[in-house]
Amino acid sequence: MGSWLDETLTWGNTLIFALWGIILLVLVLGFVTYAIYFERKVIGWMQLRIGPNRVGPLGLLQTVADITKLLIKEDTIPRKADRVLFILAPALAYVPAFGVLAVIPYTNELYFADINVGLLYYVALSGITTIAIVLGGWASNNKYALLGGMRSAAQMISYEVPLVISVVGVIMVSGTMNLRSIGEQQGDWFWQWNFLPQIIGFVVFIIAAVSELNRTPFDLPEAESELVAGYHVEYSGFRFAFFMLTEYVYVYAIAALTTVLFLGGWHAPLAFLDFVPGIIWFLLKFAFIVFFLFWLRATMPRIRIDQLMGMGWKVLLPLAILNVFITAVYLELFIKG
Amino acid sequence: MIRTEELLLNVGPQHPSTHGVFRIIVKLDGEVIKEAIPVMGYLHRGTEKLAENLNYTQIIPYTDRMDYVSAMTSNYVLCHAVETLMGLEIPERADFMRLIVMELQRVASHLVWWGTYLLDIGAMSPFLYAFRDREIIIDLFNELCGARLTYNYMRVGGVKWDAPEGWIDKVREFIPYMETKLVEYDNLVSGNEIFLARIKNVGQYDAQTAIDYGLSGANLRCTGVDWDLRKVKPYSLYNRFEFDVPLGKRGDCFDRYLIRLEEIRQSLRILKQAVEQFPSSGDTMGKVPRVIRPPAGEVYVSIESPRGEIGCHIVSKGKAEPYRLKFRRPSFVNLQILPKLLVGETMTNLITILGGIDIVVGEVDC
Amino acid sequence: MKGLLKGLGVTLKSMTAKKITTSYPDEPFVMPDRFRGIQHFIPDQCIVCNQCARVCPTECITLTGKPNPDPEKKGKVIETFDINFEICILCDLCTEVCPTEAIVMTNNFELASYSRDDLYMDINWLDSNNKNVRKDNNNIGAPQAGKGGAKKDV
């Protein structure tokens, strides 16, 4: 894969790149379809229910049916809405969500873009989605949507900061922002992965990541029991589907990012297990994080907005900075010296 | 120039957390509530007026629909009022049946509250856990009186149905089951730090305020006022059983939460004693004239429903229909404190406080 | 953190616990005998005493009688009997007062329909609704007649 990226751009190469992009898109859509199915099943089981089981064998086609329904639904735009922004918002939310997937490496050989500031690219691009959510909330001309949009803006700003700072430790240890190198540098034993030496960073990262995803217990922008549906209350049909898609693509992205940054990427947890292909290990870790997110959703109540902000600025940010300091001191004393 | 505006927001009547068709108009500054005006009456059916043209037996199905989460206590308060007015004695077995169903109903009602409250706070699973266990009670009632929600079970002078065979044993089996489930509930929710942060010190008021607003039930006891009509003015057979009245200290949503969970435990305790002492035989219907015609006069009785003091005031002119019938509905009275509590709170706390008061809109609007 | 972890433990344990979902439309609910469902009406037993129509809290029962066609017998026989299930609350009072058990409850409860007009049930429909009829009607409100009367057993 890497060799292609270094070649000069010809028509043939462009076609191949585009093809790979489409393959990734299809894979991601497939992931989203079955992540939703899996989520509903897992939460159903945890709530003593069976979950979807009517459409297709074991309900496997349930999400397909739901998406079809969303796509053929009437597309309503409120009369008093800001039409241009209202239409723009779902697209603006989705594009960066798919864009960030470019930098995620799956194994040492399987990756799409080998950017030396991959992590920065991820963080920078994912910030755009916030703007889309605020836009959507504002353009809907609905008070609940506006409140949801405002909450989302406040939440994302206060959690983006600890999220970025929490990975600074990883960057310092690895000495690179290239996600592939970060993944590569973690060893073949699970205690050589970043999550143990960087335990503070890891915890802060997970909390901030769940918050970035707007998932329970941080699903305040949606908060169905207070704001009805928050920023997408006026959206219907495929525009709503785009917001949903964005959310699940980010689940994919965050799960992959956590795996690469902290859980050793494609490395086996024990060195003698490395006969199993790296991609399997990657997928296992990835699936575990996705499951963890669903598990959280089945258990947790929602946090309040002021507590959310308080936690972001007063707890997570100092912890993340502390982590940077500890890492710096450690590097200075033991590695450099 | 930068100018800020207050946002007038209609919460309800169609809103997921207003527990029915209840509406609050809030003036928001950002997310902070400046003013809240509750609007009620969307579910008003004129029960009290309708009752003036119905005889007493016919009113009983209407009381089912008042507090539809706890229909048995509403049934009881009407029958109890008529019986008091007529000076009727009801057989012991019927009294036991009434007490058992009322305590089961209290458990069921608090389970609904627990589940929906957690749903308001944002946790989805507790709702289904609570309904799993409530379903058992509902099935028991279904077996007893043929309906799952609107029981129409009690009659002036007794109860319509005696317990079917094995029913008491099923109640007996339910008690230890529910006790184990309560432990599960505590593990799932009561210690959850997010949950505690959400409800501790939210919607606080002191004992004097609570009394001034006429609050009752858990809303009053959370401030430490020891007022449970089952103890203070024992009706039915409550003076035969041992139970405690859980009290709070801080008067916040968390105390109300703890009190309701503890009340489930105490209800189970009463049930345990009641099934032990349950008379093996006896009538379930007292000697009642075929047409119930209470003497002219007035009567007010009040009992402890899961939501607080539910009262029934009958003015009788000696006819088969009441001249005037008035229900003191605890949900309605407890709701009066809401505008005061909401000022200065955030939008999120609105839901927490409203849920903590535990209203049933059928009862608020009557 | 401890509370959060405990909660996670409970949900994880529930994942393998017995599920409580029932496959209702596929498998019909079996209601207990006392269940109050749609009424079954037996015209032959009706003595047109009007008790059910009078006791109905929502006045959903309308009935008319005609003189008994058999001149040797006294009394009336039922001619029309309608229940409006838009407003019937299935409170059981009509079956409770019926002295001859001409109107009884069944365990059927599926009344959903696409039109409100379908909920207006006449004598023939109610007569043919004869499945799952309740065995024990316990008509405590009925006057001492037939096998009714204030029953003390059960």
PDB file of C-alpha atoms in Angstrom, chain A residues 15-276:
ATOM      1  CA  LEU A  15      -8.431   5.330 -10.331  1.00  0.00           C
ATOM      2  CA  ILE A  16      -6.924   2.895  -7.869  1.00  0.00           C
ATOM      3  CA  PHE A  17      -6.969   5.471  -5.109  1.00  0.00           C
ATOM      4  CA  ALA A  18     -10.571   6.308  -5.855  1.00  0.00           C
ATOM      5  CA  LEU A  19     -11.417   2.632  -5.874  1.00  0.00           C
ATOM      6  CA  TRP A  20      -9.804   2.143  -2.500  1.00  0.00           C
ATOM      7  CA  GLY A  21     -11.699   5.139  -1.188  1.00  0.00           C
ATOM      8  CA  ILE A  22     -14.957   3.625  -2.374  1.00  0.00           C
ATOM      9  CA  ILE A  23     -14.041   0.277  -0.868  1.00  0.00           C
ATOM     10  CA  LEU A  24     -13.394   2.001   2.444  1.00  0.00           C
ATOM     11  CA  LEU A  25     -16.676   3.882   2.166  1.00  0.00           C
ATOM     12  CA  VAL A  26     -18.566   0.656   1.539  1.00  0.00           C
ATOM     13  CA  LEU A  27     -16.751  -1.014   4.413  1.00  0.00           C
ATOM     14  CA  VAL A  28     -17.565   1.870   6.704  1.00  0.00           C
ATOM     15  CA  LEU A  29     -21.204   1.859   5.644  1.00  0.00           C
ATOM     16  CA  GLY A  30     -21.260  -1.853   6.292  1.00  0.00           C
ATOM     17  CA  PHE A  31     -19.722  -1.252   9.672  1.00  0.00           C
ATOM     18  CA  VAL A  32     -22.318   1.403  10.480  1.00  0.00           C
ATOM     19  CA  THR A  33     -25.154  -0.881   9.410  1.00  0.00           C
ATOM     20  CA  TYR A  34     -23.988  -3.685  11.601  1.00  0.00           C
ATOM     21  CA  ALA A  35     -22.786  -1.466  14.418  1.00  0.00           C
ATOM     22  CA  ILE A  36     -26.340  -0.210  14.742  1.00  0.00           C
ATOM     23  CA  TYR A  37     -27.626  -3.767  14.622  1.00  0.00           C
ATOM     24  CA  PHE A  38     -25.022  -4.875  17.135  1.00  0.00           C
ATOM     25  CA  GLU A  39     -25.781  -1.933  19.397  1.00  0.00           C
ATOM     26  CA  ARG A  40     -29.460  -2.683  19.404  1.00  0.00           C
ATOM     27  CA  LYS A  41     -28.799  -6.331  20.076  1.00  0.00           C
ATOM     28  CA  VAL A  42     -26.330  -5.691  22.888  1.00  0.00           C
ATOM     29  CA  ILE A  43     -28.479  -3.079  24.563  1.00  0.00           C
ATOM     30  CA  GLY A  44     -31.479  -5.319  24.075  1.00  0.00           C
ATOM     31  CA  TRP A  45     -29.744  -8.202  25.797  1.00  0.00           C
ATOM     32  CA  MET A  46     -28.624  -5.980  28.621  1.00  0.00           C
ATOM     33  CA  GLN A  47     -32.178  -4.805  29.034  1.00  0.00           C
ATOM     34  CA  LEU A  48     -33.558  -8.333  29.073  1.00  0.00           C
ATOM     35  CA  ARG A  49     -34.944  -7.963  25.580  1.00  0.00           C
ATOM     36  CA  ILE A  50     -34.120  -9.837  22.406  1.00  0.00           C
ATOM     37  CA  GLY A  51     -33.452  -6.899  20.136  1.00  0.00           C
ATOM     38  CA  PRO A  52     -34.267  -6.810  16.447  1.00  0.00           C
ATOM     39  CA  ASN A  53     -35.182 -10.254  15.153  1.00  0.00           C
ATOM     40  CA  ARG A  54     -37.951  -9.782  12.622  1.00  0.00           C
ATOM     41  CA  VAL A  55     -36.356  -8.530   9.404  1.00  0.00           C
ATOM     42  CA  GLY A  56     -34.174 -11.132   7.806  1.00  0.00           C
ATOM     43  CA  PRO A  57     -32.509 -14.023   9.626  1.00  0.00           C
ATOM     44  CA  LEU A  58     -31.802 -12.993  13.244  1.00  0.00           C
ATOM     45  CA  GLY A  59     -32.939  -9.511  12.323  1.00  0.00           C
ATOM     46  CA  LEU A  60     -29.777  -8.939  10.336  1.00  0.00           C
ATOM     47  CA  LEU A  61     -31.580  -6.828   7.769  1.00  0.00           C
ATOM     48  CA  GLN A  62     -33.270  -4.576  10.314  1.00  0.00           C
ATOM     49  CA  THR A  63     -30.884  -1.687   9.831  1.00  0.00           C
ATOM     50  CA  VAL A  64     -31.078  -2.061   6.071  1.00  0.00           C
ATOM     51  CA  ALA A  65     -34.834  -1.733   6.333  1.00  0.00           C
ATOM     52  CA  ASP A  66     -34.497   1.275   8.624  1.00  0.00           C
ATOM     53  CA  ILE A  67     -32.091   3.029   6.313  1.00  0.00           C
ATOM     54  CA  THR A  68     -34.300   2.298   3.315  1.00  0.00           C
ATOM     55  CA  LYS A  69     -37.172   3.804   5.202  1.00  0.00           C
ATOM     56  CA  LEU A  70     -35.139   6.901   6.005  1.00  0.00           C
ATOM     57  CA  LEU A  71     -34.040   7.306   2.406  1.00  0.00           C
ATOM     58  CA  ILE A  72     -37.490   7.131   0.891  1.00  0.00           C
ATOM     59  CA  LYS A  73     -39.041   9.311   3.543  1.00  0.00           C
ATOM     60  CA  GLU A  74     -40.322  12.755   2.704  1.00  0.00           C
ATOM     61  CA  ASP A  75     -37.621  15.339   3.060  1.00  0.00           C
ATOM     62  CA  THR A  76     -39.059  18.158   5.127  1.00  0.00           C
ATOM     63  CA  ILE A  77     -37.465  21.525   5.597  1.00  0.00           C
ATOM     64  CA  PRO A  78     -39.204  23.840   8.044  1.00  0.00           C
ATOM     65  CA  ARG A  79     -40.598  26.947   6.357  1.00  0.00           C
ATOM     66  CA  LYS A  80     -38.770  29.319   8.670  1.00  0.00           C
ATOM     67  CA  ALA A  81     -35.499  27.418   8.560  1.00  0.00           C
ATOM     68  CA  ASP A  82     -32.376  28.848   6.981  1.00  0.00           C
ATOM     69  CA  ARG A  83     -32.570  26.704   3.870  1.00  0.00           C
ATOM     70  CA  VAL A  84     -28.974  26.799   2.698  1.00  0.00           C
ATOM     71  CA  LEU A  85     -27.436  26.102   6.075  1.00  0.00           C
ATOM     72  CA  PHE A  86     -30.070  23.516   6.868  1.00  0.00           C
ATOM     73  CA  ILE A  87     -29.134  21.569   3.765  1.00  0.00           C
ATOM     74  CA  LEU A  88     -25.437  22.147   4.212  1.00  0.00           C
ATOM     75  CA  ALA A  89     -25.208  20.993   7.829  1.00  0.00           C
ATOM     76  CA  PRO A  90     -25.625  17.210   7.414  1.00  0.00           C
ATOM     77  CA  ALA A  91     -23.106  17.104   4.582  1.00  0.00           C
ATOM     78  CA  LEU A  92     -20.694  19.252   6.525  1.00  0.00           C
ATOM     79  CA  ALA A  93     -21.043  16.899   9.466  1.00  0.00           C
ATOM     80  CA  TYR A  94     -20.413  13.804   7.449  1.00  0.00           C
ATOM     81  CA  VAL A  95     -17.514  14.803   5.209  1.00  0.00           C
ATOM     82  CA  PRO A  96     -14.914  15.271   7.973  1.00  0.00           C
ATOM     83  CA  ALA A  97     -16.150  12.116   9.678  1.00  0.00           C
ATOM     84  CA  PHE A  98     -15.214  10.168   6.588  1.00  0.00           C
ATOM     85  CA  GLY A  99     -12.143  12.310   5.963  1.00  0.00           C
ATOM     86  CA  VAL A 100     -10.490  11.401   9.238  1.00  0.00           C
ATOM     87  CA  LEU A 101     -10.552   7.729   8.339  1.00  0.00           C
ATOM     88  CA  ALA A 102      -7.823   8.343   5.768  1.00  0.00           C
ATOM     89  CA  VAL A 103      -5.063   8.474   8.351  1.00  0.00           C
ATOM     90  CA  ILE A 104      -5.984   5.393  10.314  1.00  0.00           C
ATOM     91  CA  PRO A 105      -3.647   2.456   9.805  1.00  0.00           C
ATOM     92  CA  TYR A 106      -5.070  -1.030  10.172  1.00  0.00           C
ATOM     93  CA  THR A 107      -1.853  -2.960  10.049  1.00  0.00           C
ATOM     94  CA  ASN A 108       1.688  -2.059   9.230  1.00  0.00           C
ATOM     95  CA  GLU A 109       0.984  -2.633   5.562  1.00  0.00           C
ATOM     96  CA  LEU A 110      -2.674  -1.722   5.307  1.00  0.00           C
ATOM     97  CA  TYR A 111      -3.168   2.019   5.543  1.00  0.00           C
ATOM     98  CA  PHE A 112      -4.480   4.766   3.344  1.00  0.00           C
ATOM     99  CA  ALA A 113      -2.548   7.951   3.984  1.00  0.00           C
ATOM    100  CA  ASP A 114       0.775   8.004   5.733  1.00  0.00           C
ATOM    101  CA  ILE A 115       0.780  11.586   6.940  1.00  0.00           C
ATOM    102  CA  ASN A 116       3.441  12.682   9.379  1.00  0.00           C
ATOM    103  CA  VAL A 117       0.907  14.815  11.266  1.00  0.00           C
ATOM    104  CA  GLY A 118      -1.840  12.202  11.146  1.00  0.00           C
ATOM    105  CA  LEU A 119      -2.989  12.760  14.686  1.00  0.00           C
ATOM    106  CA  LEU A 120      -3.199  16.486  14.216  1.00  0.00           C
ATOM    107  CA  TYR A 121      -5.090  15.935  10.995  1.00  0.00           C
ATOM    108  CA  TYR A 122      -7.603  13.788  12.799  1.00  0.00           C
ATOM    109  CA  VAL A 123      -8.215  16.283  15.574  1.00  0.00           C
ATOM    110  CA  ALA A 124      -8.391  19.246  13.258  1.00  0.00           C
ATOM    111  CA  LEU A 125     -10.844  17.648  10.883  1.00  0.00           C
ATOM    112  CA  SER A 126     -13.131  16.230  13.524  1.00  0.00           C
ATOM    113  CA  GLY A 127     -13.574  19.734  14.907  1.00  0.00           C
ATOM    114  CA  ILE A 128     -15.444  20.703  11.757  1.00  0.00           C
ATOM    115  CA  THR A 129     -18.303  18.397  12.630  1.00  0.00           C
ATOM    116  CA  THR A 130     -19.007  20.559  15.657  1.00  0.00           C
ATOM    117  CA  ILE A 131     -19.597  23.499  13.384  1.00  0.00           C
ATOM    118  CA  ALA A 132     -22.020  21.406  11.385  1.00  0.00           C
ATOM    119  CA  ILE A 133     -23.956  20.476  14.485  1.00  0.00           C
ATOM    120  CA  VAL A 134     -24.152  24.072  15.641  1.00  0.00           C
ATOM    121  CA  LEU A 135     -25.197  25.074  12.129  1.00  0.00           C
ATOM    122  CA  GLY A 136     -27.859  22.410  11.996  1.00  0.00           C
ATOM    123  CA  GLY A 137     -29.171  23.439  15.384  1.00  0.00           C
ATOM    124  CA  TRP A 138     -29.246  27.070  14.443  1.00  0.00           C
ATOM    125  CA  ALA A 139     -30.600  26.676  10.934  1.00  0.00           C
ATOM    126  CA  SER A 140     -33.524  24.551  12.078  1.00  0.00           C
ATOM    127  CA  ASN A 141     -35.026  27.616  13.725  1.00  0.00           C
ATOM    128  CA  ASN A 142     -36.233  25.453  16.559  1.00  0.00           C
ATOM    129  CA  LYS A 143     -35.598  26.265  20.193  1.00  0.00           C
ATOM    130  CA  TYR A 144     -34.774  22.735  21.213  1.00  0.00           C
ATOM    131  CA  ALA A 145     -32.406  22.402  18.286  1.00  0.00           C
ATOM    132  CA  LEU A 146     -30.778  25.682  19.201  1.00  0.00           C
ATOM    133  CA  LEU A 147     -30.234  24.560  22.780  1.00  0.00           C
ATOM    134  CA  GLY A 148     -28.820  21.285  21.521  1.00  0.00           C
ATOM    135  CA  GLY A 149     -26.499  23.120  19.156  1.00  0.00           C
ATOM    136  CA  MET A 150     -25.283  25.432  21.896  1.00  0.00           C
ATOM    137  CA  ARG A 151     -24.649  22.540  24.207  1.00  0.00           C
ATOM    138  CA  SER A 152     -22.794  20.743  21.500  1.00  0.00           C
ATOM    139  CA  ALA A 153     -20.564  23.726  20.841  1.00  0.00           C
ATOM    140  CA  ALA A 154     -19.755  24.145  24.519  1.00  0.00           C
ATOM    141  CA  GLN A 155     -19.164  20.457  24.979  1.00  0.00           C
ATOM    142  CA  MET A 156     -16.961  19.940  21.980  1.00  0.00           C
ATOM    143  CA  ILE A 157     -14.786  22.929  22.704  1.00  0.00           C
ATOM    144  CA  SER A 158     -14.207  21.915  26.283  1.00  0.00           C
ATOM    145  CA  TYR A 159     -13.491  18.307  25.434  1.00  0.00           C
ATOM    146  CA  GLU A 160     -11.386  18.789  22.377  1.00  0.00           C
ATOM    147  CA  VAL A 161      -8.739  20.430  24.539  1.00  0.00           C
ATOM    148  CA  PRO A 162      -8.213  17.572  27.022  1.00  0.00           C
ATOM    149  CA  LEU A 163      -8.548  15.095  24.163  1.00  0.00           C
ATOM    150  CA  VAL A 164      -5.639  16.655  22.334  1.00  0.00           C
ATOM    151  CA  ILE A 165      -3.522  17.175  25.410  1.00  0.00           C
ATOM    152  CA  SER A 166      -4.113  13.628  26.611  1.00  0.00           C
ATOM    153  CA  VAL A 167      -2.462  12.254  23.484  1.00  0.00           C
ATOM    154  CA  VAL A 168       0.505  14.585  23.826  1.00  0.00           C
ATOM    155  CA  GLY A 169       1.988  12.041  26.211  1.00  0.00           C
ATOM    156  CA  VAL A 170       1.759   9.377  23.550  1.00  0.00           C
ATOM    157  CA  ILE A 171       3.324  11.709  21.021  1.00  0.00           C
ATOM    158  CA  MET A 172       6.200  12.440  23.398  1.00  0.00           C
ATOM    159  CA  VAL A 173       6.854   8.786  24.062  1.00  0.00           C
ATOM    160  CA  SER A 174       6.665   7.858  20.402  1.00  0.00           C
ATOM    161  CA  GLY A 175       8.352  10.965  19.114  1.00  0.00           C
ATOM    162  CA  THR A 176       6.022  11.142  16.151  1.00  0.00           C
ATOM    163  CA  MET A 177       2.550  12.197  15.153  1.00  0.00           C
ATOM    164  CA  ASN A 178       2.357   9.618  12.416  1.00  0.00           C
ATOM    165  CA  LEU A 179      -0.279   7.139  13.494  1.00  0.00           C
ATOM    166  CA  ARG A 180       1.406   4.243  11.725  1.00  0.00           C
ATOM    167  CA  SER A 181       4.677   4.835  13.529  1.00  0.00           C
ATOM    168  CA  ILE A 182       2.871   5.195  16.849  1.00  0.00           C
ATOM    169  CA  GLY A 183       1.202   1.866  16.267  1.00  0.00           C
ATOM    170  CA  GLU A 184       4.426   0.270  15.090  1.00  0.00           C
ATOM    171  CA  GLN A 185       6.458   1.378  18.088  1.00  0.00           C
ATOM    172  CA  GLN A 186       4.289  -0.408  20.605  1.00  0.00           C
ATOM    173  CA  GLY A 187       5.704  -3.784  21.467  1.00  0.00           C
ATOM    174  CA  ASP A 188       4.449  -7.319  21.203  1.00  0.00           C
ATOM    175  CA  TRP A 189       3.598  -7.629  24.906  1.00  0.00           C
ATOM    176  CA  PHE A 190       0.544  -5.893  26.209  1.00  0.00           C
ATOM    177  CA  TRP A 191       2.491  -4.038  28.905  1.00  0.00           C
ATOM    178  CA  GLN A 192       4.477  -2.410  26.175  1.00  0.00           C
ATOM    179  CA  TRP A 193       1.368  -0.786  24.783  1.00  0.00           C
ATOM    180  CA  ASN A 194       0.746   2.838  25.529  1.00  0.00           C
ATOM    181  CA  PHE A 195      -2.269   2.398  27.748  1.00  0.00           C
ATOM    182  CA  LEU A 196      -0.282   1.215  30.768  1.00  0.00           C
ATOM    183  CA  PRO A 197       2.582   3.734  30.774  1.00  0.00           C
ATOM    184  CA  GLN A 198       0.122   6.418  29.728  1.00  0.00           C
ATOM    185  CA  ILE A 199      -2.705   5.315  32.013  1.00  0.00           C
ATOM    186  CA  ILE A 200      -3.745   8.860  32.938  1.00  0.00           C
ATOM    187  CA  GLY A 201      -3.686   9.912  29.329  1.00  0.00           C
ATOM    188  CA  PHE A 202      -5.635   6.804  28.397  1.00  0.00           C
ATOM    189  CA  VAL A 203      -8.430   7.442  30.905  1.00  0.00           C
ATOM    190  CA  VAL A 204      -8.681  11.104  29.966  1.00  0.00           C
ATOM    191  CA  PHE A 205      -8.675  10.157  26.320  1.00  0.00           C
ATOM    192  CA  ILE A 206     -11.484   7.628  26.714  1.00  0.00           C
ATOM    193  CA  ILE A 207     -13.684  10.042  28.655  1.00  0.00           C
ATOM    194  CA  ALA A 208     -13.033  12.899  26.265  1.00  0.00           C
ATOM    195  CA  ALA A 209     -13.545  10.597  23.290  1.00  0.00           C
ATOM    196  CA  VAL A 210     -16.942   9.401  24.509  1.00  0.00           C
ATOM    197  CA  SER A 211     -17.836  13.028  24.996  1.00  0.00           C
ATOM    198  CA  GLU A 212     -16.657  13.886  21.501  1.00  0.00           C
ATOM    199  CA  LEU A 213     -18.875  11.156  20.188  1.00  0.00           C
ATOM    200  CA  ASN A 214     -21.921  12.644  21.933  1.00  0.00           C
ATOM    201  CA  ARG A 215     -22.779   9.274  23.334  1.00  0.00           C
ATOM    202  CA  THR A 216     -24.210   8.374  26.726  1.00  0.00           C
ATOM    203  CA  PRO A 217     -23.326   9.558  29.373  1.00  0.00           C
ATOM    204  CA  PHE A 218     -22.365  12.662  27.388  1.00  0.00           C
ATOM    205  CA  ASP A 219     -25.219  12.736  24.905  1.00  0.00           C
ATOM    206  CA  LEU A 220     -26.314  16.204  25.961  1.00  0.00           C
ATOM    207  CA  PRO A 221     -26.709  17.694  22.480  1.00  0.00           C
ATOM    208  CA  GLU A 222     -29.377  15.109  21.814  1.00  0.00           C
ATOM    209  CA  ALA A 223     -30.654  14.495  25.354  1.00  0.00           C
ATOM    210  CA  GLU A 224     -33.954  13.007  24.278  1.00  0.00           C
ATOM    211  CA  SER A 225     -35.544  13.391  27.689  1.00  0.00           C
ATOM    212  CA  GLU A 226     -34.835  17.117  27.912  1.00  0.00           C
ATOM    213  CA  LEU A 227     -34.306  18.490  24.445  1.00  0.00           C
ATOM    214  CA  VAL A 228     -36.426  15.899  22.671  1.00  0.00           C
ATOM    215  CA  ALA A 229     -33.771  15.243  20.035  1.00  0.00           C
ATOM    216  CA  GLY A 230     -31.531  18.270  20.319  1.00  0.00           C
ATOM    217  CA  TYR A 231     -29.887  19.560  17.187  1.00  0.00           C
ATOM    218  CA  HIS A 232     -31.516  17.174  14.745  1.00  0.00           C
ATOM    219  CA  VAL A 233     -35.076  17.581  15.989  1.00  0.00           C
ATOM    220  CA  GLU A 234     -36.206  19.134  12.705  1.00  0.00           C
ATOM    221  CA  TYR A 235     -34.300  16.810  10.427  1.00  0.00           C
ATOM    222  CA  SER A 236     -35.996  13.941   8.693  1.00  0.00           C
ATOM    223  CA  GLY A 237     -35.304  11.403   6.028  1.00  0.00           C
ATOM    224  CA  PHE A 238     -31.832  11.162   4.577  1.00  0.00           C
ATOM    225  CA  ARG A 239     -30.604  14.361   6.221  1.00  0.00           C
ATOM    226  CA  PHE A 240     -31.285  12.796   9.563  1.00  0.00           C
ATOM    227  CA  ALA A 241     -29.649   9.634   8.289  1.00  0.00           C
ATOM    228  CA  PHE A 242     -26.526  11.647   7.580  1.00  0.00           C
ATOM    229  CA  PHE A 243     -26.326  12.842  11.158  1.00  0.00           C
ATOM    230  CA  MET A 244     -26.770   9.291  12.376  1.00  0.00           C
ATOM    231  CA  LEU A 245     -24.155   8.107   9.919  1.00  0.00           C
ATOM    232  CA  THR A 246     -21.755  10.756  11.164  1.00  0.00           C
ATOM    233  CA  GLU A 247     -22.205   9.594  14.711  1.00  0.00           C
ATOM    234  CA  TYR A 248     -21.464   5.990  13.873  1.00  0.00           C
ATOM    235  CA  VAL A 249     -18.576   6.782  11.576  1.00  0.00           C
ATOM    236  CA  TYR A 250     -17.050   8.651  14.478  1.00  0.00           C
ATOM    237  CA  VAL A 251     -17.579   5.598  16.634  1.00  0.00           C
ATOM    238  CA  TYR A 252     -15.577   3.720  14.025  1.00  0.00           C
ATOM    239  CA  ALA A 253     -12.915   6.410  13.924  1.00  0.00           C
ATOM    240  CA  ILE A 254     -12.542   6.775  17.673  1.00  0.00           C
ATOM    241  CA  ALA A 255     -12.454   3.028  18.226  1.00  0.00           C
ATOM    242  CA  ALA A 256      -9.764   2.677  15.569  1.00  0.00           C
ATOM    243  CA  LEU A 257      -7.820   5.638  16.931  1.00  0.00           C
ATOM    244  CA  THR A 258      -7.893   4.306  20.487  1.00  0.00           C
ATOM    245  CA  THR A 259      -6.697   0.955  19.248  1.00  0.00           C
ATOM    246  CA  VAL A 260      -3.792   2.490  17.400  1.00  0.00           C
ATOM    247  CA  LEU A 261      -2.814   5.031  20.029  1.00  0.00           C
ATOM    248  CA  PHE A 262      -3.191   3.064  23.219  1.00  0.00           C
ATOM    249  CA  LEU A 263      -3.957  -0.584  22.615  1.00  0.00           C
ATOM    250  CA  GLY A 264      -1.009  -1.516  20.473  1.00  0.00           C
ATOM    251  CA  GLY A 265      -2.788  -1.370  17.137  1.00  0.00           C
ATOM    252  CA  TRP A 266      -2.232  -4.607  15.279  1.00  0.00           C
ATOM    253  CA  HIS A 267       0.176  -6.146  17.801  1.00  0.00           C
ATOM    254  CA  ALA A 268      -0.682  -9.353  19.591  1.00  0.00           C
ATOM    255  CA  PRO A 269      -1.129  -8.973  23.359  1.00  0.00           C
ATOM    256  CA  LEU A 270       1.452 -11.696  24.020  1.00  0.00           C
ATOM    257  CA  ALA A 271       4.456 -12.111  21.787  1.00  0.00           C
ATOM    258  CA  PHE A 272       3.936 -15.834  21.157  1.00  0.00           C
ATOM    259  CA  LEU A 273       0.458 -15.108  19.775  1.00  0.00           C
ATOM    260  CA  ASP A 274       1.808 -13.212  16.806  1.00  0.00           C
ATOM    261  CA  PHE A 275       1.053 -16.034  14.402  1.00  0.00           C
ATOM    262  CA  VAL A 276      -2.461 -14.600  14.289  1.00  0.00           C
TER     263      VAL A 276
END
